[in-house]
């Protein structure tokens, strides 16, 4: 069976492309601000009820935000990575699941930019600008590491066949196209683009994580999917030298964490101002007058603003790497992003935990669902171990050792 990516192969054969084409960084930020304000309104309820954000993600796709990194020469805005990080931070502050879901989509845009053929770039960038969404079928369970794969792409007399099983398939349930990571006959890593409802591709909503509840990051089963050459991206090429693929992937994750931290910070200040009582050993009338609470908010403020500054700095390093296109600039970008990611991890965990310490017992009531911030931060920061960020950053500055080349750095 030949996979031809035309409009009549999607869920709704009558669906016309509705995505808006964003043309500038400023426009991207303004649209993200508007959508974030809307998405924030029922964020707590969606998390509490595990109500999957189909409507919100359709609005996100139609807004054009998922096409902002398509290069200008292919019709996109080609926004800066500073803007990309700001957009994800805004969306994640509103709803961190909605902020995380586009991560794999945007990773694929960068992967195609780096290593796609001209035919693939014209084809897939065109689909992205129409509002089509990439999902994710990358990581597996039961393998030695997160980058060890049993999923195989096997050459046949008529093309290729794909088989495997994935987990942590963030975004696949909502996608039009599911990129599947596999090993080819030479044991090299490739990405296969499969239509969401291709026979043999089954996405299962079995995600049960305590946080990021509405990312639907569950199982994908791939059974005997027929594949054509055009649908295969030679992803191993992105790691044969130092490139920006890992930096782009990781700055998005860092932006999610900073967004969570910012949401918790704002909710903490609001709660302390309106509900928190002073401790009985003081004579203050209000909790917000108590020096130890004021001190704690000061700690939260410094960590949040430092995380935001490091995030912006990391985006600037990636932008420089895009311009210079050298292994050295790509290495420097990876290190800058690792620093931002490591601190975003600490800031988000610190702020979402400090929230309750300063706010008091009432802040834990289900009616507020403030604990979603801590659950989301704790879950998302486990995506890749920060302890190795510090190792690689230290080894770079101390011993001149370049960071590893993989999608998590």
Coordinates of C-alpha atoms in Angstrom, one line a residue:
X1 CA 0.0 0.0 0.0
X2 CA 1.4 3.4 -1.0
X3 CA 1.3 6.2 1.4
X4 CA 0.5 9.4 -0.5
X5 CA 0.0 12.4 1.7
X6 CA -3.0 14.2 0.1
X7 CA -6.0 15.8 1.7
X8 CA -8.3 12.9 1.1
X9 CA -6.3 10.5 3.2
X10 CA -7.0 12.3 6.5
X11 CA -9.8 11.7 9.0
X12 CA -12.1 14.2 7.3
X13 CA -11.8 14.0 3.5
X14 CA -13.7 17.3 3.2
X15 CA -11.5 19.2 5.6
X16 CA -9.9 22.3 4.0
X17 CA -6.7 23.7 5.3
X18 CA -7.6 26.3 7.9
X19 CA -4.3 27.3 9.5
X20 CA -3.3 30.9 9.5
X21 CA 0.1 31.8 8.2
X22 CA 2.1 33.7 10.8
X23 CA 4.7 36.0 9.2
X24 CA 6.7 37.5 12.1
X25 CA 8.1 36.9 15.6
X26 CA 5.9 39.6 17.1
X27 CA 2.8 38.1 15.5
X28 CA 3.6 34.7 16.9
X29 CA 4.0 36.0 20.4
X30 CA 0.7 38.0 20.2
X31 CA -1.2 35.0 19.0
X32 CA 0.4 32.8 21.7
X33 CA -0.6 35.3 24.4
X34 CA -4.2 35.4 23.1
X35 CA -4.5 31.6 23.0
X36 CA -2.8 31.2 26.4
X37 CA -5.3 33.4 28.0
X38 CA -8.1 31.3 26.6
X39 CA -6.5 27.9 27.4
X40 CA -5.8 28.9 31.0
X41 CA -9.5 29.4 31.8
X42 CA -10.3 25.7 32.1
X43 CA -6.8 24.3 32.6
X44 CA -7.4 23.1 36.2
X45 CA -10.7 21.4 35.1
X46 CA -9.1 19.6 32.2
X47 CA -6.4 18.3 34.4
X48 CA -8.9 17.3 37.2
X49 CA -11.2 15.4 34.8
X50 CA -8.5 14.3 32.4
X51 CA -10.4 15.9 29.6
X52 CA -8.2 15.6 26.5
X53 CA -7.7 19.0 24.8
X54 CA -9.0 18.1 21.3
X55 CA -10.7 21.5 20.8
X56 CA -7.8 23.5 22.2
X57 CA -5.3 21.6 19.9
X58 CA -7.4 22.3 16.9
X59 CA -7.3 26.0 17.7
X60 CA -3.6 25.8 18.2
X61 CA -3.1 24.1 14.8
X62 CA -5.4 26.7 13.1
X63 CA -3.6 29.6 14.8
X64 CA -0.4 28.9 12.7
X65 CA 1.8 28.6 15.8
X66 CA 2.9 25.1 14.9
X67 CA 4.3 26.4 11.6
X68 CA 6.3 29.3 13.0
X69 CA 9.7 27.4 12.7
X70 CA 9.2 26.5 9.0
X71 CA 12.0 28.3 7.2
X72 CA 11.0 31.5 5.3
X73 CA 12.2 30.0 2.0
X74 CA 9.4 27.4 2.4
X75 CA 6.7 29.8 3.3
X76 CA 7.0 29.9 7.1
X77 CA 7.9 32.7 9.5
X78 CA 11.2 31.1 10.4
X79 CA 11.0 32.7 13.9
X80 CA 13.9 33.0 16.2
X81 CA 14.5 30.3 18.9
X82 CA 14.1 33.0 21.5
X83 CA 10.5 33.5 20.1
X84 CA 10.0 29.8 19.9
X85 CA 10.9 29.4 23.6
X86 CA 8.6 32.3 24.6
X87 CA 5.7 30.8 22.7
X88 CA 6.1 27.5 24.4
X89 CA 6.5 29.2 27.8
X90 CA 3.3 31.1 27.3
X91 CA 1.3 28.0 26.3
X92 CA 2.8 26.0 29.2
X93 CA 2.0 28.6 31.7
X94 CA -1.6 28.4 30.6
X95 CA -1.7 24.5 30.4
X96 CA 1.5 22.6 30.5
X97 CA 0.1 19.6 28.6
X98 CA -0.8 21.8 25.7
X99 CA 2.6 23.3 25.9
X100 CA 4.3 19.9 25.8
X101 CA 2.3 18.3 23.0
X102 CA 3.8 20.4 20.2
X103 CA 7.3 19.5 21.3
X104 CA 7.6 16.5 19.0
X105 CA 5.9 18.3 16.2
X106 CA 8.5 21.1 16.4
X107 CA 11.3 18.6 16.7
X108 CA 10.2 17.0 13.5
X109 CA 10.2 20.4 11.7
X110 CA 13.9 20.9 12.8
X111 CA 14.8 17.3 11.8
X112 CA 13.3 17.8 8.3
X113 CA 15.1 21.2 8.1
X114 CA 18.4 19.6 8.8
X115 CA 18.2 16.3 6.9
X116 CA 15.1 16.1 4.8
X117 CA 15.5 15.9 1.0
X118 CA 14.2 18.9 -1.0
X119 CA 11.1 16.9 -1.9
X120 CA 10.5 16.1 1.8
X121 CA 11.0 19.7 2.8
X122 CA 8.6 21.1 0.2
X123 CA 6.0 18.4 1.0
X124 CA 6.0 18.2 4.8
X125 CA 6.6 21.9 5.4
X126 CA 3.6 22.5 3.1
X127 CA 1.5 20.2 5.3
X128 CA 2.7 21.9 8.5
X129 CA 1.7 25.3 7.1
X130 CA -1.7 23.9 6.3
X131 CA -2.2 23.0 10.0
X132 CA -1.3 19.3 9.8
X133 CA 0.2 18.0 13.1
X134 CA 3.1 15.6 13.7
X135 CA 2.8 13.3 16.7
X136 CA 5.4 11.1 18.3
X137 CA 6.3 7.4 18.4
X138 CA 9.9 7.5 19.5
X139 CA 10.6 5.9 22.8
X140 CA 10.1 2.2 23.8
X141 CA 9.8 0.4 27.1
X142 CA 11.8 -2.7 27.9
X143 CA 14.9 -1.7 26.1
X144 CA 18.3 -1.0 27.7
X145 CA 18.1 2.8 27.2
X146 CA 15.7 5.4 25.9
X147 CA 17.5 5.4 22.6
X148 CA 17.6 1.7 22.1
X149 CA 14.9 0.5 19.7
X150 CA 13.4 -2.8 18.7
X151 CA 11.1 -1.2 16.1
X152 CA 12.4 -2.2 12.6
X153 CA 12.1 -0.8 9.1
X154 CA 12.7 -3.8 6.8
X155 CA 13.3 -3.6 3.0
X156 CA 11.1 -5.8 0.9
X157 CA 10.8 -6.5 -2.8
X158 CA 8.1 -3.8 -3.1
X159 CA 9.4 -1.2 -0.6
X160 CA 9.6 -1.3 3.1
X161 CA 7.6 -2.7 6.0
X162 CA 7.5 -1.2 9.6
X163 CA 6.9 -3.1 12.8
X164 CA 7.2 -2.2 16.5
X165 CA 5.7 -0.9 19.7
X166 CA 6.2 2.5 21.4
X167 CA 5.4 4.3 24.6
X168 CA 5.4 7.9 25.7
X169 CA 3.7 8.8 22.4
X170 CA 3.0 12.4 23.3
X171 CA 0.8 14.0 20.7
X172 CA 0.2 10.9 18.6
X173 CA -3.5 10.6 19.6
X174 CA -4.2 14.1 18.3
X175 CA -1.9 14.0 15.2
X176 CA -2.4 13.8 11.5
X177 CA 1.0 12.2 10.9
X178 CA 2.9 10.0 13.4
X179 CA 6.7 10.0 12.9
X180 CA 8.0 6.6 14.0
X181 CA 11.6 6.1 15.0
X182 CA 13.0 2.7 13.8
X183 CA 16.2 0.9 12.9
X184 CA 16.8 0.1 9.3
X185 CA 18.5 -3.0 7.9
X186 CA 21.9 -1.4 8.7
X187 CA 20.8 -0.7 12.3
X188 CA 20.8 3.1 11.6
X189 CA 18.1 5.3 13.1
X190 CA 15.4 6.5 10.7
X191 CA 12.1 8.2 11.1
X192 CA 9.1 6.9 9.2
X193 CA 6.1 9.2 8.6
X194 CA 2.9 7.3 9.0
X195 CA -0.6 8.7 8.6
X196 CA -2.4 8.6 11.9
X197 CA -5.1 6.2 10.7
X198 CA -2.9 4.0 8.5
X199 CA -4.0 0.4 8.7
X200 CA -1.7 -1.3 11.2
X201 CA -1.1 1.9 13.3
X202 CA -2.9 1.8 16.6
X203 CA -2.6 4.6 19.1
X204 CA -3.9 3.7 22.6
X205 CA -4.9 6.2 25.2
X206 CA -3.3 4.4 28.2
X207 CA -1.2 7.2 29.7
X208 CA -1.5 7.1 33.5
X209 CA 1.2 9.5 34.7
X210 CA 0.4 11.6 37.8
X211 CA 1.2 14.7 35.9
X212 CA 0.9 16.0 32.3
X213 CA -2.3 14.1 32.4
X214 CA -3.8 15.3 29.1
X215 CA -0.8 14.7 26.9
X216 CA -2.1 11.2 26.1
X217 CA 1.5 10.0 26.1
X218 CA 0.6 6.3 25.8
X219 CA 1.2 3.3 23.6
X220 CA 1.5 3.1 19.8
X221 CA 1.5 -0.3 18.1
X222 CA 2.8 -0.6 14.5
X223 CA 2.0 -3.8 12.6
X224 CA 3.2 -4.4 9.1
X225 CA 2.8 -0.9 7.8
X226 CA 3.9 -0.6 4.1
X227 CA 6.3 2.3 3.6
X228 CA 7.7 4.2 0.6
X229 CA 11.1 5.8 0.3
X230 CA 9.7 9.3 0.4
X231 CA 8.3 8.7 3.9
X232 CA 11.7 7.8 5.4
X233 CA 13.9 10.5 7.0
X234 CA 17.6 9.4 7.6
X235 CA 17.6 10.7 11.1
X236 CA 21.1 9.3 12.0
X237 CA 22.6 12.0 9.8
X238 CA 21.6 14.6 12.4
X239 CA 24.1 13.1 14.8
X240 CA 27.1 12.4 12.7
X241 CA 28.3 15.9 13.6
X242 CA 27.3 18.5 16.1
X243 CA 24.0 20.0 15.0
X244 CA 21.2 22.0 16.6
X245 CA 18.7 19.1 16.7
X246 CA 19.2 18.4 20.4
X247 CA 19.3 22.1 21.4
X248 CA 16.0 22.8 19.7
X249 CA 14.4 19.7 21.3
X250 CA 15.7 20.6 24.7
X251 CA 14.9 24.3 24.7
X252 CA 11.2 23.4 24.2
X253 CA 11.3 21.1 27.2
X254 CA 13.0 23.9 29.2
X255 CA 10.3 26.3 28.2
X256 CA 7.6 23.9 29.4
X257 CA 9.3 23.8 32.8
X258 CA 9.6 27.6 33.0
X259 CA 6.0 27.9 32.0
X260 CA 4.9 25.6 34.8
X261 CA 7.1 27.6 37.3
X262 CA 5.5 30.8 36.2
X263 CA 2.0 29.5 36.5
X264 CA 2.7 28.2 40.0
X265 CA 4.4 31.5 41.0
X266 CA 1.4 33.6 39.9
X267 CA -1.1 31.3 41.6
X268 CA 1.0 31.3 44.8
X269 CA 1.0 35.1 45.0
X270 CA -2.7 35.2 44.4
X271 CA -3.4 32.6 47.0
X272 CA -1.1 34.2 49.6
X273 CA -2.7 37.6 49.1
X274 CA -6.2 36.3 49.4
X275 CA -6.1 33.2 51.7
X276 CA -2.9 32.6 53.7
X277 CA -3.1 33.4 57.4
X278 CA -0.1 34.6 59.5
X279 CA 1.3 32.1 62.0
X280 CA 0.1 32.3 65.5
X281 CA 3.4 33.4 66.9
X282 CA 3.2 36.7 65.1
X283 CA 1.0 39.8 65.5
X284 CA 0.5 40.4 61.7
X285 CA -3.0 40.8 60.4
X286 CA -2.3 39.1 57.0
X287 CA -0.1 36.2 55.8
X288 CA 1.5 38.4 53.2
X289 CA 2.9 40.6 55.9
X290 CA 4.9 37.7 57.5
X291 CA 8.6 38.2 56.9
X292 CA 9.3 34.5 56.3
X293 CA 6.6 34.3 53.7
X294 CA 7.9 37.5 52.0
X295 CA 11.4 35.9 52.0
X296 CA 10.0 32.7 50.4
X297 CA 8.3 34.7 47.7
X298 CA 11.6 36.5 47.1
X299 CA 13.4 33.1 46.6
X300 CA 10.7 32.1 44.1
X301 CA 11.0 35.4 42.3
X302 CA 14.8 35.1 41.9
X303 CA 14.7 31.5 40.6
X304 CA 11.9 32.2 38.2
X305 CA 13.6 35.3 36.7
X306 CA 16.9 33.5 36.5
X307 CA 15.2 30.6 34.7
X308 CA 13.6 33.0 32.2
X309 CA 16.9 34.7 31.6
X310 CA 18.7 31.5 30.9
X311 CA 15.9 30.4 28.6
X312 CA 16.2 33.5 26.5
X313 CA 20.0 33.3 26.5
X314 CA 19.8 29.7 25.2
X315 CA 17.5 30.8 22.4
X316 CA 20.1 33.4 21.4
X317 CA 22.8 30.8 21.3
X318 CA 20.7 28.6 19.0
X319 CA 19.9 31.5 16.8
X320 CA 23.7 32.2 16.5
X321 CA 24.3 28.6 15.6
X322 CA 21.6 28.8 12.9
X323 CA 23.4 31.8 11.4
X324 CA 27.0 30.5 11.7
X325 CA 26.3 26.9 10.9
X326 CA 29.4 25.6 12.4
X327 CA 30.0 22.6 14.8
X328 CA 31.5 25.0 17.4
X329 CA 28.4 27.3 17.4
X330 CA 26.1 24.2 17.6
X331 CA 28.2 22.9 20.5
X332 CA 27.9 26.2 22.3
X333 CA 24.1 26.2 21.7
X334 CA 23.8 22.7 23.2
X335 CA 25.7 23.7 26.3
X336 CA 23.7 26.9 26.8
X337 CA 20.4 25.0 26.4
X338 CA 21.6 22.4 28.9
X339 CA 22.3 25.1 31.4
X340 CA 18.8 26.5 30.9
X341 CA 17.2 23.1 31.1
X342 CA 19.0 22.2 34.3
X343 CA 18.0 25.4 36.0
X344 CA 14.5 25.3 34.7
X345 CA 14.2 21.9 36.3
X346 CA 15.3 23.2 39.7
X347 CA 13.2 26.3 39.5
X348 CA 10.0 24.5 38.6
X349 CA 10.4 21.9 41.3
X350 CA 11.4 24.5 43.9
X351 CA 8.5 27.0 43.1
X352 CA 5.8 24.3 42.8
X353 CA 6.9 22.9 46.1
X354 CA 7.4 26.2 47.9
X355 CA 3.9 27.2 46.8
X356 CA 2.4 24.9 49.5
X357 CA 4.9 25.7 52.2
X358 CA 4.1 29.4 52.0
X359 CA 0.3 29.1 51.2
X360 CA -0.7 26.6 53.9
X361 CA -3.0 23.6 54.2
X362 CA -5.9 25.2 52.4
X363 CA -3.9 25.4 49.2
X364 CA -4.0 21.6 48.9
X365 CA -7.8 21.4 48.6
X366 CA -9.1 19.8 45.5
X367 CA -11.3 22.8 44.7
X368 CA -8.2 24.7 43.7
X369 CA -6.2 21.8 42.1
X370 CA -3.0 23.7 42.7
X371 CA -1.2 20.5 43.1
X372 CA -1.3 20.0 39.4
X373 CA 1.6 22.4 39.1
X374 CA 3.8 20.2 41.2
X375 CA 2.6 17.0 39.6
X376 CA 3.2 18.5 36.1
X377 CA 6.7 19.8 37.0
X378 CA 7.7 16.6 38.7
X379 CA 6.5 14.5 35.8
X380 CA 7.9 16.6 33.0
X381 CA 11.3 17.2 34.5
X382 CA 11.8 13.4 34.5
X383 CA 11.9 13.5 30.7
X384 CA 15.7 13.3 30.7
X385 CA 18.0 13.3 33.7
X386 CA 19.3 16.8 34.8
X387 CA 22.2 15.1 36.6
X388 CA 23.7 14.4 33.2
X389 CA 23.3 18.0 32.1
X390 CA 25.6 19.1 35.0
X391 CA 28.1 16.4 34.1
X392 CA 28.3 17.4 30.5
X393 CA 28.3 21.2 31.2
X394 CA 31.1 20.7 33.7
X395 CA 33.1 18.5 31.4
X396 CA 32.8 21.0 28.6
X397 CA 34.1 24.0 30.7
X398 CA 36.6 22.1 32.8
X399 CA 38.0 19.6 30.3
X400 CA 37.0 20.9 26.9
X401 CA 34.9 17.8 26.2
X402 CA 32.1 18.4 23.7
X403 CA 28.6 17.2 24.7
X404 CA 27.1 14.0 23.4
X405 CA 25.3 14.0 20.1
X406 CA 21.7 12.9 20.7
X407 CA 18.2 14.4 20.8
X408 CA 18.3 14.9 24.6
X409 CA 21.2 17.3 24.5

